[in-house]
Short mmCIF file of C-alpha atoms in Angstrom, two decimals:
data_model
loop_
_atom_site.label_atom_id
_atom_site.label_comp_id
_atom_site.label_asym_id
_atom_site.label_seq_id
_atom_site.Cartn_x
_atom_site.Cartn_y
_atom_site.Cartn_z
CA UNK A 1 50.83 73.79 304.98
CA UNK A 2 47.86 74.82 302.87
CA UNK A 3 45.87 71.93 303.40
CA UNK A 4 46.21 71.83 307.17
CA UNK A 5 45.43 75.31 307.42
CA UNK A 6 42.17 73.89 305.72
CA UNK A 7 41.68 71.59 308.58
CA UNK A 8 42.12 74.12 311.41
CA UNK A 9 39.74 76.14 310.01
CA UNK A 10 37.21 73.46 309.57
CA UNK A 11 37.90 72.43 313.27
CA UNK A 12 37.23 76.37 314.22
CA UNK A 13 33.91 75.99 312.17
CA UNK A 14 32.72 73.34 313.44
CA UNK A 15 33.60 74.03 317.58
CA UNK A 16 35.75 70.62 317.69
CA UNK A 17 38.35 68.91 316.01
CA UNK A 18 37.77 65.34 316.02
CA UNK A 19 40.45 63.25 317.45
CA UNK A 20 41.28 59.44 316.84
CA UNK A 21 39.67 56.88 318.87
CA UNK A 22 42.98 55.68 320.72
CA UNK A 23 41.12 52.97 322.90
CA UNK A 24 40.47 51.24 319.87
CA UNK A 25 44.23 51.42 318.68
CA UNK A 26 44.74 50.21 322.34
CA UNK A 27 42.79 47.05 322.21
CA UNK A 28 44.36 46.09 318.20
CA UNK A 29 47.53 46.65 319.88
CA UNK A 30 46.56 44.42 322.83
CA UNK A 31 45.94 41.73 320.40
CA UNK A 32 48.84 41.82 318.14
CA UNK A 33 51.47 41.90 321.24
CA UNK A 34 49.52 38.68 322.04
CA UNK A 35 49.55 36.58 318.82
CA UNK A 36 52.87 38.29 316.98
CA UNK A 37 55.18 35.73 315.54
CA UNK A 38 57.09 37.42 313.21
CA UNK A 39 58.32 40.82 313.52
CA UNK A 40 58.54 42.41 316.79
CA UNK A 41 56.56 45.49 318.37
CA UNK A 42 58.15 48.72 318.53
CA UNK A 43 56.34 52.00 320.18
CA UNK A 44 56.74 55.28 318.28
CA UNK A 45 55.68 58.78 319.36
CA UNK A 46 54.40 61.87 316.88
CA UNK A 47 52.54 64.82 318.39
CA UNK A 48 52.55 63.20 321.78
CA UNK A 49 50.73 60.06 321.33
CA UNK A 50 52.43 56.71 320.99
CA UNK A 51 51.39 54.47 318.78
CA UNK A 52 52.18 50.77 317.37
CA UNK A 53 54.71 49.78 314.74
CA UNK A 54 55.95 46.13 313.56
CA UNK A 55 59.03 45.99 312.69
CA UNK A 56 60.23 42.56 310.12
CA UNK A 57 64.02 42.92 309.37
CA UNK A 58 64.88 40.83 305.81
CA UNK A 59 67.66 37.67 306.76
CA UNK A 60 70.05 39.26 304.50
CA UNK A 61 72.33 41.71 306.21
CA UNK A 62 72.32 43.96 302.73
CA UNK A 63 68.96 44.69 302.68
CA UNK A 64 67.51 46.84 299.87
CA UNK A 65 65.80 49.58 302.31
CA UNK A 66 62.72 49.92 304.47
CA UNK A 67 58.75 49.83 303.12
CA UNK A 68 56.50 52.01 305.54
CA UNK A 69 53.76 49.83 305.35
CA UNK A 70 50.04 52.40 305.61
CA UNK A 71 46.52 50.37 306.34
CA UNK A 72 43.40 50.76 304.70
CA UNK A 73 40.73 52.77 306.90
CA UNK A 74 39.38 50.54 310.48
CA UNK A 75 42.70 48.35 310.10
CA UNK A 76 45.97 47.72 312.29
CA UNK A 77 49.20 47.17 311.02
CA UNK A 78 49.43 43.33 311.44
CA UNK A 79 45.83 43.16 309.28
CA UNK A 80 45.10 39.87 307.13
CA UNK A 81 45.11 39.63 304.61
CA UNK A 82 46.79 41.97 302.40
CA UNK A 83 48.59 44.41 305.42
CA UNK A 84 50.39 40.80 306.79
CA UNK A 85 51.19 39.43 303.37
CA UNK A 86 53.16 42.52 303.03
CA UNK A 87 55.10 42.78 306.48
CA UNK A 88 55.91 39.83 306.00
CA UNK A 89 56.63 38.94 302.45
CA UNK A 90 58.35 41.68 301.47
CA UNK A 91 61.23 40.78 303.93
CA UNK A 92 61.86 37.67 301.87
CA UNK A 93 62.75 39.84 299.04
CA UNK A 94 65.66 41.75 300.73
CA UNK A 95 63.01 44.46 302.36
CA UNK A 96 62.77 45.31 305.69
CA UNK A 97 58.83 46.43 306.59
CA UNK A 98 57.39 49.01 309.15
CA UNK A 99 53.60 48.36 309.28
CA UNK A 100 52.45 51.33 310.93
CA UNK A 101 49.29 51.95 313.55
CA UNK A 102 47.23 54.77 311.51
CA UNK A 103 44.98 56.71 313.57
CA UNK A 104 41.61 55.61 313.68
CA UNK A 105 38.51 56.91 314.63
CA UNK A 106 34.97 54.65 316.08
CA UNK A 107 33.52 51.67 314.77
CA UNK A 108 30.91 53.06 312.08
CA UNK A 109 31.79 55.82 310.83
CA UNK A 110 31.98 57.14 307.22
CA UNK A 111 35.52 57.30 305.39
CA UNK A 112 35.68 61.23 305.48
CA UNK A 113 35.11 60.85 308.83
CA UNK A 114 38.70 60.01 309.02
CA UNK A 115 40.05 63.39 306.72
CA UNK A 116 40.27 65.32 310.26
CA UNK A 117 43.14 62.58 311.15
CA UNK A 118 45.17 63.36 307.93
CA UNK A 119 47.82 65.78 309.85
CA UNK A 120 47.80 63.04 312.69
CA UNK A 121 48.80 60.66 310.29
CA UNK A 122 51.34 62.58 308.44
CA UNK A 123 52.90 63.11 311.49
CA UNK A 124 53.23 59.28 312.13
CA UNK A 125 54.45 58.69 308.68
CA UNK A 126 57.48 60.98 309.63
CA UNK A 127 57.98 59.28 313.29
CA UNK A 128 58.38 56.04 310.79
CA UNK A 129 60.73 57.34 308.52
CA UNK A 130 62.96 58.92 311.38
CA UNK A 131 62.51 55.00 313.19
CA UNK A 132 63.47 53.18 309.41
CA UNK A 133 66.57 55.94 309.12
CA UNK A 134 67.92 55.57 313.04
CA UNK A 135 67.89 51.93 311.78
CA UNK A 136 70.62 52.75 309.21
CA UNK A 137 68.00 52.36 305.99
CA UNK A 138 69.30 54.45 302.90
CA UNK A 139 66.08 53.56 300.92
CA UNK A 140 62.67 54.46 301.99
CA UNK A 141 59.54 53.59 300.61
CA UNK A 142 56.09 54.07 301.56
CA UNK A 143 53.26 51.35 300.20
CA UNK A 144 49.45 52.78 301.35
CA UNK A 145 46.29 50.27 301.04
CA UNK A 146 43.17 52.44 300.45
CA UNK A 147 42.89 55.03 302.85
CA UNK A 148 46.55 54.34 304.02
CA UNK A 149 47.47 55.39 300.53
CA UNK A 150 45.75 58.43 300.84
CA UNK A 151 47.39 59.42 303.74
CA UNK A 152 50.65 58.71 302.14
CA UNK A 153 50.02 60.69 299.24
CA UNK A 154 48.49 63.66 301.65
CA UNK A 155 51.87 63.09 303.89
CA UNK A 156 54.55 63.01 300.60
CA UNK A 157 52.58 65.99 298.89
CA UNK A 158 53.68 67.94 301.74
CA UNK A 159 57.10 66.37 302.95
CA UNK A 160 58.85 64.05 300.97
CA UNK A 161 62.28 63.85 302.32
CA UNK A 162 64.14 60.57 302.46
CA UNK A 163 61.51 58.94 300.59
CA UNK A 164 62.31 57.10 296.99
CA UNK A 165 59.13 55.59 295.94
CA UNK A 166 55.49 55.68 296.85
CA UNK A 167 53.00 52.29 296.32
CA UNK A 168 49.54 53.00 296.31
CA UNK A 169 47.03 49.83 296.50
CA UNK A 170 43.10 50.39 296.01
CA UNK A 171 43.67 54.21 296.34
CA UNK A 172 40.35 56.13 295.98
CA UNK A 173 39.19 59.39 294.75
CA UNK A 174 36.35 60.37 296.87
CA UNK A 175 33.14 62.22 296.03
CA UNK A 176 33.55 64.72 298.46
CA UNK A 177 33.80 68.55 298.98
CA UNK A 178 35.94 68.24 301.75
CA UNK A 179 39.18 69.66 300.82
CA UNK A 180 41.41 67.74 303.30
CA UNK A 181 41.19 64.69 301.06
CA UNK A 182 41.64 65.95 296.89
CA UNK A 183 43.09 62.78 295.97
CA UNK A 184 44.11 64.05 291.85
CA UNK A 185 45.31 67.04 293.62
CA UNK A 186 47.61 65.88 295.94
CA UNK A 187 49.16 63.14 293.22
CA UNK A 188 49.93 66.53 291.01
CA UNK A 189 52.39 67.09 293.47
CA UNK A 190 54.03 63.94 293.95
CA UNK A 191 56.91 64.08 292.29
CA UNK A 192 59.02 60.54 292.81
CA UNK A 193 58.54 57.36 291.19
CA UNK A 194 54.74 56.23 292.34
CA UNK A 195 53.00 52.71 291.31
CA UNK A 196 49.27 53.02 291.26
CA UNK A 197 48.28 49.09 291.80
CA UNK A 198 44.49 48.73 291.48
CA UNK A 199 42.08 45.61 290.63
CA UNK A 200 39.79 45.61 287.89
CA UNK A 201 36.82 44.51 290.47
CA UNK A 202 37.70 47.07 292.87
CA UNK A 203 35.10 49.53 294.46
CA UNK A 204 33.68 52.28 292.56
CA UNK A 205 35.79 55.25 293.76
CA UNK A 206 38.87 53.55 292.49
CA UNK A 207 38.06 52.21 289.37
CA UNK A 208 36.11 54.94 287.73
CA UNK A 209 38.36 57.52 289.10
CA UNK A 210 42.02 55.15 287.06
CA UNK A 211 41.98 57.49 284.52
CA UNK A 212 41.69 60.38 286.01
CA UNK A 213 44.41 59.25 288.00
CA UNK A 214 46.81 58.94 285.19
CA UNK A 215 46.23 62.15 284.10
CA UNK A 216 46.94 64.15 286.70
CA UNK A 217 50.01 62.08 287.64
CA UNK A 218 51.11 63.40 283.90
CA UNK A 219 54.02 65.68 284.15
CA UNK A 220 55.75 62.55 286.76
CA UNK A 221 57.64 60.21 284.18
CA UNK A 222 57.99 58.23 287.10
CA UNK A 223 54.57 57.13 287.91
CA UNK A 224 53.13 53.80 286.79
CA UNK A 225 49.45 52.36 287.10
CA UNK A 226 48.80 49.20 287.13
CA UNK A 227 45.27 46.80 286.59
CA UNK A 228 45.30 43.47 288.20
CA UNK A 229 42.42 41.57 286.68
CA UNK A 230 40.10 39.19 288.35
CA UNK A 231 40.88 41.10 292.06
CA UNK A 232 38.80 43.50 294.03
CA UNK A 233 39.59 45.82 296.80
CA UNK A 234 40.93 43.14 299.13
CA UNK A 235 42.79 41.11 296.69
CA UNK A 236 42.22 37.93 298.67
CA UNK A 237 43.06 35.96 295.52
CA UNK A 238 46.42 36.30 295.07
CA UNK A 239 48.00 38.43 297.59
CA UNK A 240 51.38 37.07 296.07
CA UNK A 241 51.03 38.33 292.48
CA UNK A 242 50.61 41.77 294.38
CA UNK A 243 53.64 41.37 296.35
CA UNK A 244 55.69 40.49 293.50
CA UNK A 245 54.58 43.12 291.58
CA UNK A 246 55.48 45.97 294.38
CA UNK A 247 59.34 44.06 295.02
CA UNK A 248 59.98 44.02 291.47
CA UNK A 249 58.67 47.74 290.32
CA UNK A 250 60.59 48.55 293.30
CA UNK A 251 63.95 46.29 292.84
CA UNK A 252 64.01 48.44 288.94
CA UNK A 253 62.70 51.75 290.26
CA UNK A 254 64.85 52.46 293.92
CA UNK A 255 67.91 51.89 292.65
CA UNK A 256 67.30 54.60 289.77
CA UNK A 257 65.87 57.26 291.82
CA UNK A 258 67.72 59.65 293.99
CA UNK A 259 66.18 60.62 297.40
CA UNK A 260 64.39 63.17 297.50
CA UNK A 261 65.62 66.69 299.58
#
């Protein structure tokens, strides 16, 4: 509650609270319900506002859960490359995938432009988890690319029922004094099983920040970070290295971990 607080306040300061730039969400979803092949569209609601899901159900009837797929910042949940290989990979490995709509704000902004949108996006993040559990889903994980995995980790510091694992891909630590986005802050309080996936050409904010990372993820035996050589912040190499790793961390690391209450 502390860091929303934060927000308001900021808002107050400041005469307006930003809000997301929904057209824009409008027009990616106007383009997805056009070209989707696999997966189908589902419409969620949190704080009022409806916003765009995909849902890809795995063929096997005993799936192993539901990944809450999180873009990185400017994206849509049916993104190439990296957002798609997931929704749509995953499922082939006995996982069904939400890819979520974040909220998003205009073309051109900068990335703590987007901090203001944090308690929007939490609020999604829980509209996904109560979609995944209506579903009948008994494991719940959430995988965030860049910004996306800031949000998750902003979202789970806060609230982290029914989740079992969290995937973070490219997540940065931002020079910033705005306190809606502490990145080594908010992964002090995550307390579940986390996998810290980053490439060893990735941008600035993410690299040089790794170790600082690990340490404050200390005290949780359950986090891992891992360095995938060769790739940058869009891994457009070998999207299917990445996927592997995330199924198989996860097919060792769900099963072990109770849900959190």
């Amino acid at each position: 509650m502390r860091l929303r607080f934060i927000v308001f306040v900021l808002c107050l300061a400041g005469g307006v609270c930003l809000a997301g730039d929904e057209k824009r969400e409008a027009d990616f979803a106007d383009g997805i319900n056009k070209t989707l092949t696999i997966g189908k569209a589902v419409w969620l609601e949190a704080e009022g506002k409806k916003f765009l899901g995909l849902y890809t159900e795995t063929e096997k009837a005993a799936g192993k859960g539901v990944v809450i797929i999180l873009h990185d910042m400017d994206g849509h949940p049916d993104q190439k490359q990296l957002i798609y290989d997931l929704r749509v990979f995953l499922p082939e490995h006995n996982w069904t995938t939400l890819s979520l709509q974040m909220p998003l704000r205009e073309v051109g902004v900068e990335k703590e432009d987007y901090y203001a949108l944090f308690p929007e996006a939490a609020a999604r993040i829980q509209s996904g988890i109560g979609y995944a559990k209506s579903n009948g889903a008994e494991n719940i994980v959430v995988v965030g690319y860049g910004l996306g995995g800031l949000m998750g980790i902003y979202a789970l510091s806060e609230q982290v029922a029914d989740i079992k694992a969290l995937v973070t891909i490219s997540l940065p630590v931002p020079t910033t004094e705005n306190k809606t986005a502490p990145t080594l802050e908010l992964i002090k309080k995550i307390k579940m099983p986390m996998l810290d996936i980053y490439g060893a050409v990735d941008v600035p904010d993410v690299t040089e920040s790794a170790r600082d990372r690990r340490l404050a993820a200390k005290e949780n035996t359950g986090y891992r970070q891992v360095k995938i050589n060769d790739e940058g912040h869009a891994y457009l190499h070998d999207e299917g290295l990445l996927v592997k790793r995330i199924y198989s961390w996860l097919g060792v690391t769900v099963e072990a971990a109770p849900v959190a209450q």
